[in-house]
PDB file of C-alpha atoms in Angstrom:
ATOM      1  CA  UNK Y   1     104.661 143.607  33.216  1.00  0.00           C
ATOM      2  CA  UNK Y   2     104.252 145.094  36.675  1.00  0.00           C
ATOM      3  CA  UNK Y   3     100.515 144.453  36.584  1.00  0.00           C
ATOM      4  CA  UNK Y   4     101.221 140.826  35.630  1.00  0.00           C
ATOM      5  CA  UNK Y   5     103.655 140.351  38.335  1.00  0.00           C
ATOM      6  CA  UNK Y   6     101.235 141.980  40.863  1.00  0.00           C
ATOM      7  CA  UNK Y   7      98.449 139.662  39.608  1.00  0.00           C
ATOM      8  CA  UNK Y   8     100.773 136.625  40.049  1.00  0.00           C
ATOM      9  CA  UNK Y   9     101.680 137.622  43.597  1.00  0.00           C
ATOM     10  CA  UNK Y  10      97.983 138.319  44.482  1.00  0.00           C
ATOM     11  CA  UNK Y  11      96.929 134.936  43.263  1.00  0.00           C
ATOM     12  CA  UNK Y  12      99.859 133.240  44.928  1.00  0.00           C
ATOM     13  CA  UNK Y  13      98.867 135.038  48.213  1.00  0.00           C
ATOM     14  CA  UNK Y  14      95.322 133.878  47.842  1.00  0.00           C
ATOM     15  CA  UNK Y  15      96.404 130.325  47.311  1.00  0.00           C
ATOM     16  CA  UNK Y  16      98.659 130.483  50.209  1.00  0.00           C
ATOM     17  CA  UNK Y  17      95.939 131.967  52.429  1.00  0.00           C
ATOM     18  CA  UNK Y  18      93.429 129.213  51.226  1.00  0.00           C
ATOM     19  CA  UNK Y  19      96.074 126.478  52.031  1.00  0.00           C
ATOM     20  CA  UNK Y  20      96.612 128.007  55.554  1.00  0.00           C
ATOM     21  CA  UNK Y  21      92.820 128.044  56.087  1.00  0.00           C
ATOM     22  CA  UNK Y  22      92.577 124.477  54.946  1.00  0.00           C
ATOM     23  CA  UNK Y  23      95.334 123.390  57.326  1.00  0.00           C
ATOM     24  CA  UNK Y  24      93.868 125.166  60.224  1.00  0.00           C
ATOM     25  CA  UNK Y  25      90.425 123.608  59.686  1.00  0.00           C
ATOM     26  CA  UNK Y  26      91.823 120.120  58.943  1.00  0.00           C
ATOM     27  CA  UNK Y  27      91.520 118.938  62.598  1.00  0.00           C
ATOM     28  CA  UNK Y  28      88.438 120.935  63.633  1.00  0.00           C
ATOM     29  CA  UNK Y  29      85.988 118.181  64.546  1.00  0.00           C
ATOM     30  CA  UNK Y  30      82.776 119.130  66.215  1.00  0.00           C
ATOM     31  CA  UNK Y  31      81.490 117.498  69.540  1.00  0.00           C
ATOM     32  CA  UNK Y  32      80.306 113.975  69.128  1.00  0.00           C
ATOM     33  CA  UNK Y  33      77.962 114.450  72.090  1.00  0.00           C
ATOM     34  CA  UNK Y  34      74.858 115.204  69.949  1.00  0.00           C
ATOM     35  CA  UNK Y  35      75.657 112.828  67.047  1.00  0.00           C
ATOM     36  CA  UNK Y  36      73.293 110.059  66.256  1.00  0.00           C
ATOM     37  CA  UNK Y  37      76.278 107.727  65.850  1.00  0.00           C
ATOM     38  CA  UNK Y  38      79.654 107.686  67.678  1.00  0.00           C
ATOM     39  CA  UNK Y  39      82.839 105.868  66.691  1.00  0.00           C
ATOM     40  CA  UNK Y  40      84.942 104.095  69.334  1.00  0.00           C
ATOM     41  CA  UNK Y  41      88.556 103.293  68.589  1.00  0.00           C
ATOM     42  CA  UNK Y  42      89.917 100.054  70.101  1.00  0.00           C
ATOM     43  CA  UNK Y  43      92.529  97.295  69.990  1.00  0.00           C
ATOM     44  CA  UNK Y  44      90.314  94.416  69.070  1.00  0.00           C
ATOM     45  CA  UNK Y  45      92.670  91.818  70.663  1.00  0.00           C
ATOM     46  CA  UNK Y  46      92.634  93.255  74.243  1.00  0.00           C
ATOM     47  CA  UNK Y  47      90.810  90.594  76.330  1.00  0.00           C
ATOM     48  CA  UNK Y  48      88.586  90.886  78.272  1.00  0.00           C
ATOM     49  CA  UNK Y  49      87.976  94.650  77.492  1.00  0.00           C
ATOM     50  CA  UNK Y  50      87.316  94.521  73.769  1.00  0.00           C
ATOM     51  CA  UNK Y  51      88.118  91.479  71.509  1.00  0.00           C
ATOM     52  CA  UNK Y  52      86.736  89.101  68.969  1.00  0.00           C
ATOM     53  CA  UNK Y  53      85.087  85.941  70.058  1.00  0.00           C
ATOM     54  CA  UNK Y  54      85.393  82.528  68.209  1.00  0.00           C
ATOM     55  CA  UNK Y  55      82.819  83.785  65.702  1.00  0.00           C
ATOM     56  CA  UNK Y  56      84.711  86.961  65.062  1.00  0.00           C
ATOM     57  CA  UNK Y  57      82.261  89.147  66.825  1.00  0.00           C
ATOM     58  CA  UNK Y  58      83.348  92.007  69.015  1.00  0.00           C
ATOM     59  CA  UNK Y  59      82.652  91.429  72.783  1.00  0.00           C
ATOM     60  CA  UNK Y  60      84.151  92.389  76.145  1.00  0.00           C
ATOM     61  CA  UNK Y  61      83.589  94.449  79.144  1.00  0.00           C
ATOM     62  CA  UNK Y  62      84.307  97.726  77.469  1.00  0.00           C
ATOM     63  CA  UNK Y  63      82.131  96.702  74.480  1.00  0.00           C
ATOM     64  CA  UNK Y  64      79.112  96.003  76.736  1.00  0.00           C
ATOM     65  CA  UNK Y  65      79.721  99.020  79.067  1.00  0.00           C
ATOM     66  CA  UNK Y  66      80.014 101.521  76.158  1.00  0.00           C
ATOM     67  CA  UNK Y  67      76.896 100.061  74.510  1.00  0.00           C
ATOM     68  CA  UNK Y  68      74.839 100.328  77.618  1.00  0.00           C
ATOM     69  CA  UNK Y  69      75.939 103.909  78.073  1.00  0.00           C
ATOM     70  CA  UNK Y  70      74.947 105.067  74.700  1.00  0.00           C
ATOM     71  CA  UNK Y  71      71.700 103.038  74.681  1.00  0.00           C
ATOM     72  CA  UNK Y  72      70.675 105.478  77.338  1.00  0.00           C
ATOM     73  CA  UNK Y  73      70.402 108.180  74.623  1.00  0.00           C
ATOM     74  CA  UNK Y  74      69.563 105.924  71.676  1.00  0.00           C
ATOM     75  CA  UNK Y  75      72.992 106.641  70.159  1.00  0.00           C
ATOM     76  CA  UNK Y  76      74.460 104.054  67.669  1.00  0.00           C
ATOM     77  CA  UNK Y  77      77.897 102.932  68.442  1.00  0.00           C
ATOM     78  CA  UNK Y  78      80.392 101.782  65.838  1.00  0.00           C
ATOM     79  CA  UNK Y  79      83.655 100.094  66.882  1.00  0.00           C
ATOM     80  CA  UNK Y  80      86.763 100.867  64.742  1.00  0.00           C
ATOM     81  CA  UNK Y  81      89.840  98.717  65.326  1.00  0.00           C
ATOM     82  CA  UNK Y  82      92.915 100.826  65.134  1.00  0.00           C
ATOM     83  CA  UNK Y  83      96.767 100.487  65.488  1.00  0.00           C
ATOM     84  CA  UNK Y  84      97.096 101.062  69.238  1.00  0.00           C
ATOM     85  CA  UNK Y  85     100.316 103.141  68.844  1.00  0.00           C
ATOM     86  CA  UNK Y  86      98.385 105.636  66.580  1.00  0.00           C
ATOM     87  CA  UNK Y  87      95.300 105.944  68.886  1.00  0.00           C
ATOM     88  CA  UNK Y  88      95.650 109.674  69.825  1.00  0.00           C
ATOM     89  CA  UNK Y  89      96.434 110.587  66.133  1.00  0.00           C
ATOM     90  CA  UNK Y  90      93.186 108.778  65.057  1.00  0.00           C
ATOM     91  CA  UNK Y  91      91.225 110.704  67.590  1.00  0.00           C
ATOM     92  CA  UNK Y  92      92.776 113.991  66.645  1.00  0.00           C
ATOM     93  CA  UNK Y  93      92.139 113.617  62.953  1.00  0.00           C
ATOM     94  CA  UNK Y  94      88.394 112.689  63.601  1.00  0.00           C
ATOM     95  CA  UNK Y  95      88.675 109.046  62.427  1.00  0.00           C
ATOM     96  CA  UNK Y  96      87.305 108.072  65.856  1.00  0.00           C
ATOM     97  CA  UNK Y  97      85.408 109.931  68.497  1.00  0.00           C
ATOM     98  CA  UNK Y  98      86.889 108.321  71.595  1.00  0.00           C
ATOM     99  CA  UNK Y  99      89.436 105.752  72.700  1.00  0.00           C
ATOM    100  CA  UNK Y 100      87.747 103.179  74.912  1.00  0.00           C
ATOM    101  CA  UNK Y 101      89.613  99.958  75.483  1.00  0.00           C
ATOM    102  CA  UNK Y 102      91.383  99.443  78.761  1.00  0.00           C
ATOM    103  CA  UNK Y 103      92.829 102.967  78.200  1.00  0.00           C
ATOM    104  CA  UNK Y 104      94.959 104.015  81.152  1.00  0.00           C
ATOM    105  CA  UNK Y 105      94.995 107.645  82.306  1.00  0.00           C
ATOM    106  CA  UNK Y 106      98.543 108.985  82.396  1.00  0.00           C
ATOM    107  CA  UNK Y 107     100.217 112.374  82.618  1.00  0.00           C
ATOM    108  CA  UNK Y 108     101.510 112.168  78.972  1.00  0.00           C
ATOM    109  CA  UNK Y 109      98.100 111.187  77.645  1.00  0.00           C
ATOM    110  CA  UNK Y 110      96.410 114.017  79.511  1.00  0.00           C
ATOM    111  CA  UNK Y 111      98.343 116.435  77.381  1.00  0.00           C
ATOM    112  CA  UNK Y 112      96.667 114.839  74.319  1.00  0.00           C
ATOM    113  CA  UNK Y 113      93.194 113.862  75.275  1.00  0.00           C
ATOM    114  CA  UNK Y 114      90.416 114.717  77.689  1.00  0.00           C
ATOM    115  CA  UNK Y 115      89.610 111.849  80.071  1.00  0.00           C
ATOM    116  CA  UNK Y 116      86.283 110.740  81.420  1.00  0.00           C
ATOM    117  CA  UNK Y 117      85.859 109.686  85.041  1.00  0.00           C
ATOM    118  CA  UNK Y 118      87.861 106.621  86.022  1.00  0.00           C
ATOM    119  CA  UNK Y 119      85.796 103.488  85.968  1.00  0.00           C
ATOM    120  CA  UNK Y 120      88.320 100.728  86.758  1.00  0.00           C
ATOM    121  CA  UNK Y 121      91.748 100.113  88.256  1.00  0.00           C
ATOM    122  CA  UNK Y 122      94.699  98.239  86.770  1.00  0.00           C
ATOM    123  CA  UNK Y 123      98.204  97.241  87.565  1.00  0.00           C
ATOM    124  CA  UNK Y 124     101.174  96.292  85.379  1.00  0.00           C
ATOM    125  CA  UNK Y 125     102.666  92.765  85.849  1.00  0.00           C
ATOM    126  CA  UNK Y 126     105.719  91.037  84.663  1.00  0.00           C
ATOM    127  CA  UNK Y 127     104.688  87.574  83.203  1.00  0.00           C
ATOM    128  CA  UNK Y 128     107.373  84.823  82.971  1.00  0.00           C
ATOM    129  CA  UNK Y 129     107.234  81.120  82.271  1.00  0.00           C
ATOM    130  CA  UNK Y 130     107.559  79.126  85.490  1.00  0.00           C
ATOM    131  CA  UNK Y 131     110.213  77.014  83.596  1.00  0.00           C
ATOM    132  CA  UNK Y 132     112.405  80.107  83.301  1.00  0.00           C
ATOM    133  CA  UNK Y 133     112.879  80.442  87.157  1.00  0.00           C
ATOM    134  CA  UNK Y 134     112.386  84.213  86.849  1.00  0.00           C
ATOM    135  CA  UNK Y 135     110.210  85.166  89.955  1.00  0.00           C
ATOM    136  CA  UNK Y 136     111.231  88.704  90.513  1.00  0.00           C
ATOM    137  CA  UNK Y 137     112.179  91.781  88.566  1.00  0.00           C
ATOM    138  CA  UNK Y 138     115.917  91.591  89.407  1.00  0.00           C
ATOM    139  CA  UNK Y 139     116.099  88.196  87.751  1.00  0.00           C
ATOM    140  CA  UNK Y 140     115.331  89.933  84.376  1.00  0.00           C
ATOM    141  CA  UNK Y 141     118.931  91.251  84.317  1.00  0.00           C
ATOM    142  CA  UNK Y 142     120.228  90.643  80.752  1.00  0.00           C
ATOM    143  CA  UNK Y 143     117.003  88.959  79.704  1.00  0.00           C
ATOM    144  CA  UNK Y 144     114.634  89.937  76.731  1.00  0.00           C
ATOM    145  CA  UNK Y 145     111.571  91.773  77.679  1.00  0.00           C
ATOM    146  CA  UNK Y 146     108.423  92.303  75.547  1.00  0.00           C
ATOM    147  CA  UNK Y 147     105.772  95.018  75.730  1.00  0.00           C
ATOM    148  CA  UNK Y 148     102.963  96.520  73.631  1.00  0.00           C
ATOM    149  CA  UNK Y 149     103.908  99.523  71.513  1.00  0.00           C
ATOM    150  CA  UNK Y 150     102.090 102.580  72.687  1.00  0.00           C
ATOM    151  CA  UNK Y 151     100.929 101.003  75.917  1.00  0.00           C
ATOM    152  CA  UNK Y 152     100.916 102.661  79.271  1.00  0.00           C
ATOM    153  CA  UNK Y 153     103.120  99.943  80.586  1.00  0.00           C
ATOM    154  CA  UNK Y 154     105.886 100.678  77.988  1.00  0.00           C
ATOM    155  CA  UNK Y 155     105.498 104.384  78.807  1.00  0.00           C
ATOM    156  CA  UNK Y 156     106.016 103.612  82.510  1.00  0.00           C
ATOM    157  CA  UNK Y 157     108.874 101.227  81.724  1.00  0.00           C
ATOM    158  CA  UNK Y 158     110.685 104.271  80.071  1.00  0.00           C
ATOM    159  CA  UNK Y 159     109.685 106.758  82.686  1.00  0.00           C
ATOM    160  CA  UNK Y 160     110.958 104.643  85.640  1.00  0.00           C
ATOM    161  CA  UNK Y 161     113.982 102.973  84.050  1.00  0.00           C
ATOM    162  CA  UNK Y 162     115.457 101.941  87.377  1.00  0.00           C
ATOM    163  CA  UNK Y 163     112.666  99.454  87.934  1.00  0.00           C
ATOM    164  CA  UNK Y 164     113.240  97.348  84.786  1.00  0.00           C
ATOM    165  CA  UNK Y 165     114.594  99.185  81.718  1.00  0.00           C
ATOM    166  CA  UNK Y 166     118.192  99.658  83.034  1.00  0.00           C
ATOM    167  CA  UNK Y 167     118.610  95.889  83.618  1.00  0.00           C
ATOM    168  CA  UNK Y 168     117.071  94.137  80.595  1.00  0.00           C
ATOM    169  CA  UNK Y 169     118.860  93.151  77.470  1.00  0.00           C
ATOM    170  CA  UNK Y 170     119.628  96.187  75.387  1.00  0.00           C
ATOM    171  CA  UNK Y 171     117.952  98.411  77.930  1.00  0.00           C
ATOM    172  CA  UNK Y 172     114.767  98.257  75.953  1.00  0.00           C
ATOM    173  CA  UNK Y 173     111.808  96.048  75.147  1.00  0.00           C
ATOM    174  CA  UNK Y 174     110.791  94.143  71.991  1.00  0.00           C
ATOM    175  CA  UNK Y 175     107.595  95.940  71.025  1.00  0.00           C
ATOM    176  CA  UNK Y 176     104.451  94.253  69.582  1.00  0.00           C
ATOM    177  CA  UNK Y 177     101.341  95.535  67.972  1.00  0.00           C
ATOM    178  CA  UNK Y 178      99.259  93.371  70.362  1.00  0.00           C
ATOM    179  CA  UNK Y 179      99.661  91.264  73.434  1.00  0.00           C
ATOM    180  CA  UNK Y 180      98.517  88.286  71.530  1.00  0.00           C
ATOM    181  CA  UNK Y 181     101.656  88.448  69.375  1.00  0.00           C
ATOM    182  CA  UNK Y 182     103.742  89.073  72.508  1.00  0.00           C
ATOM    183  CA  UNK Y 183     102.436  85.910  74.185  1.00  0.00           C
ATOM    184  CA  UNK Y 184     103.351  83.822  71.199  1.00  0.00           C
ATOM    185  CA  UNK Y 185     106.894  84.879  71.483  1.00  0.00           C
ATOM    186  CA  UNK Y 186     106.874  84.358  75.279  1.00  0.00           C
ATOM    187  CA  UNK Y 187     105.528  80.926  74.818  1.00  0.00           C
ATOM    188  CA  UNK Y 188     108.178  80.113  72.209  1.00  0.00           C
ATOM    189  CA  UNK Y 189     111.024  81.528  74.223  1.00  0.00           C
ATOM    190  CA  UNK Y 190     111.872  84.473  71.975  1.00  0.00           C
ATOM    191  CA  UNK Y 191     111.383  86.781  74.951  1.00  0.00           C
ATOM    192  CA  UNK Y 192     111.907  85.944  78.612  1.00  0.00           C
ATOM    193  CA  UNK Y 193     109.302  88.183  80.196  1.00  0.00           C
ATOM    194  CA  UNK Y 194     106.322  90.357  79.250  1.00  0.00           C
ATOM    195  CA  UNK Y 195     105.143  93.552  80.802  1.00  0.00           C
ATOM    196  CA  UNK Y 196     101.416  93.601  80.588  1.00  0.00           C
ATOM    197  CA  UNK Y 197      98.152  94.781  82.092  1.00  0.00           C
ATOM    198  CA  UNK Y 198      96.948  92.516  85.022  1.00  0.00           C
ATOM    199  CA  UNK Y 199      93.416  92.450  83.701  1.00  0.00           C
ATOM    200  CA  UNK Y 200      94.695  91.075  80.244  1.00  0.00           C
ATOM    201  CA  UNK Y 201      97.192  88.547  81.720  1.00  0.00           C
ATOM    202  CA  UNK Y 202      94.753  87.067  84.267  1.00  0.00           C
ATOM    203  CA  UNK Y 203      91.933  86.662  81.710  1.00  0.00           C
ATOM    204  CA  UNK Y 204      94.060  85.395  78.831  1.00  0.00           C
ATOM    205  CA  UNK Y 205      95.910  82.734  80.863  1.00  0.00           C
ATOM    206  CA  UNK Y 206      92.825  81.578  82.747  1.00  0.00           C
ATOM    207  CA  UNK Y 207      90.741  81.365  79.580  1.00  0.00           C
ATOM    208  CA  UNK Y 208      93.599  79.415  77.843  1.00  0.00           C
ATOM    209  CA  UNK Y 209      94.050  77.094  80.700  1.00  0.00           C
ATOM    210  CA  UNK Y 210      97.698  78.207  81.052  1.00  0.00           C
ATOM    211  CA  UNK Y 211      97.576  80.101  84.288  1.00  0.00           C
ATOM    212  CA  UNK Y 212      99.579  77.440  86.146  1.00  0.00           C
ATOM    213  CA  UNK Y 213     102.411  77.597  83.627  1.00  0.00           C
ATOM    214  CA  UNK Y 214     103.352  81.247  84.264  1.00  0.00           C
ATOM    215  CA  UNK Y 215     104.564  83.587  87.001  1.00  0.00           C
ATOM    216  CA  UNK Y 216     102.459  86.761  87.522  1.00  0.00           C
ATOM    217  CA  UNK Y 217     104.907  89.093  89.279  1.00  0.00           C
ATOM    218  CA  UNK Y 218     103.557  92.318  90.737  1.00  0.00           C
ATOM    219  CA  UNK Y 219     105.491  95.491  89.781  1.00  0.00           C
ATOM    220  CA  UNK Y 220     106.253  98.509  91.912  1.00  0.00           C
ATOM    221  CA  UNK Y 221     104.719 100.775  89.312  1.00  0.00           C
ATOM    222  CA  UNK Y 222     101.864 102.900  90.441  1.00  0.00           C
ATOM    223  CA  UNK Y 223      98.313 101.705  90.004  1.00  0.00           C
ATOM    224  CA  UNK Y 224      96.579 102.766  86.773  1.00  0.00           C
ATOM    225  CA  UNK Y 225      93.172 104.016  86.132  1.00  0.00           C
ATOM    226  CA  UNK Y 226      91.100 103.096  83.139  1.00  0.00           C
ATOM    227  CA  UNK Y 227      89.051 105.898  81.593  1.00  0.00           C
ATOM    228  CA  UNK Y 228      87.700 107.012  78.199  1.00  0.00           C
ATOM    229  CA  UNK Y 229      89.740 109.458  76.099  1.00  0.00           C
ATOM    230  CA  UNK Y 230      87.969 112.050  73.982  1.00  0.00           C
ATOM    231  CA  UNK Y 231      89.274 115.053  72.082  1.00  0.00           C
ATOM    232  CA  UNK Y 232      90.505 117.900  74.269  1.00  0.00           C
ATOM    233  CA  UNK Y 233      87.819 120.350  73.198  1.00  0.00           C
ATOM    234  CA  UNK Y 234      84.890 117.803  73.567  1.00  0.00           C
ATOM    235  CA  UNK Y 235      83.851 118.376  77.141  1.00  0.00           C
ATOM    236  CA  UNK Y 236      80.209 117.707  76.126  1.00  0.00           C
ATOM    237  CA  UNK Y 237      81.001 114.094  75.170  1.00  0.00           C
ATOM    238  CA  UNK Y 238      83.107 113.545  78.346  1.00  0.00           C
ATOM    239  CA  UNK Y 239      80.162 114.834  80.372  1.00  0.00           C
ATOM    240  CA  UNK Y 240      77.783 112.542  78.471  1.00  0.00           C
ATOM    241  CA  UNK Y 241      79.980 109.514  79.224  1.00  0.00           C
ATOM    242  CA  UNK Y 242      80.276 110.508  82.982  1.00  0.00           C
ATOM    243  CA  UNK Y 243      76.582 110.846  83.260  1.00  0.00           C
ATOM    244  CA  UNK Y 244      76.084 107.380  81.658  1.00  0.00           C
ATOM    245  CA  UNK Y 245      78.676 105.762  84.023  1.00  0.00           C
ATOM    246  CA  UNK Y 246      76.902 107.375  87.021  1.00  0.00           C
ATOM    247  CA  UNK Y 247      73.482 106.159  85.851  1.00  0.00           C
ATOM    248  CA  UNK Y 248      74.706 102.590  85.261  1.00  0.00           C
ATOM    249  CA  UNK Y 249      76.342 102.514  88.682  1.00  0.00           C
ATOM    250  CA  UNK Y 250      73.033 103.597  90.260  1.00  0.00           C
ATOM    251  CA  UNK Y 251      70.803 101.169  88.376  1.00  0.00           C
ATOM    252  CA  UNK Y 252      72.967  98.189  88.912  1.00  0.00           C
ATOM    253  CA  UNK Y 253      73.951  97.639  85.240  1.00  0.00           C
ATOM    254  CA  UNK Y 254      77.652  98.359  85.853  1.00  0.00           C
ATOM    255  CA  UNK Y 255      77.671  95.724  88.515  1.00  0.00           C
ATOM    256  CA  UNK Y 256      75.944  93.183  86.310  1.00  0.00           C
ATOM    257  CA  UNK Y 257      78.503  93.719  83.507  1.00  0.00           C
ATOM    258  CA  UNK Y 258      81.486  93.523  85.836  1.00  0.00           C
ATOM    259  CA  UNK Y 259      80.058  90.299  87.424  1.00  0.00           C
ATOM    260  CA  UNK Y 260      79.742  88.741  84.020  1.00  0.00           C
ATOM    261  CA  UNK Y 261      83.387  89.488  83.015  1.00  0.00           C
ATOM    262  CA  UNK Y 262      85.317  89.410  86.189  1.00  0.00           C
ATOM    263  CA  UNK Y 263      83.125  87.385  88.555  1.00  0.00           C
ATOM    264  CA  UNK Y 264      83.029  90.162  91.039  1.00  0.00           C
ATOM    265  CA  UNK Y 265      81.158  93.449  91.570  1.00  0.00           C
ATOM    266  CA  UNK Y 266      83.351  96.360  90.664  1.00  0.00           C
ATOM    267  CA  UNK Y 267      82.720  99.630  92.453  1.00  0.00           C
ATOM    268  CA  UNK Y 268      83.262 102.374  89.964  1.00  0.00           C
ATOM    269  CA  UNK Y 269      85.947 104.761  91.034  1.00  0.00           C
ATOM    270  CA  UNK Y 270      84.552 108.259  90.873  1.00  0.00           C
ATOM    271  CA  UNK Y 271      86.474 111.552  90.954  1.00  0.00           C
TER     272      UNK Y 271
END
């Protein structure tokens, strides 16, 4: 009987150790730097960085930039649409190798991911219909605000509540999976204002011919930097991206892509 009990305990211990080993190895994903194919996670509605054109094909500034960088090493790129609020979790569990889609570098995110060099700057805007008469942040008192779930804008909204959070209806924002959905509600009066990336707002409203119908109100939030997010232990992949960014800056490809999408030559902001 004692032998049987001992055997049961030993087997149970082995199962427990095996389970622990499985758990500890679950998120151990090797570097993507030397892979023949890499997977980029993105919100495929984020114009003009990464989105689907009228034929359903992925296009955008970040799509072309990332493709150009990995073409330098003959690396195949696959683009994986993800729920933006779950982007860091997707990266951590190995579903994707990097987050590259107008991804702002923030203190909170630096605790979860390793960032590449900055390649573009961005600001948060408040967009309101001109018919609303809302032309400054203070006029949002008691009004309904929209924001994208998991966005840097929403994080800043919470981190600096005195700017907007403390005054809007319910002291919070209505959250959307994408800015496309948020704009539909803004156009239909279900929210009064939308906190959004400048690059998205200007491109979307210009391309839809609605720029004259809306106020684009600058915020007092700090300027944001766009960068690529990789797993914390994948310095080799970050180095590969940084080297690619530098080469495209030097050979003029970066300027060509920026001219195509923004009508101006962007100067990549290095560290």
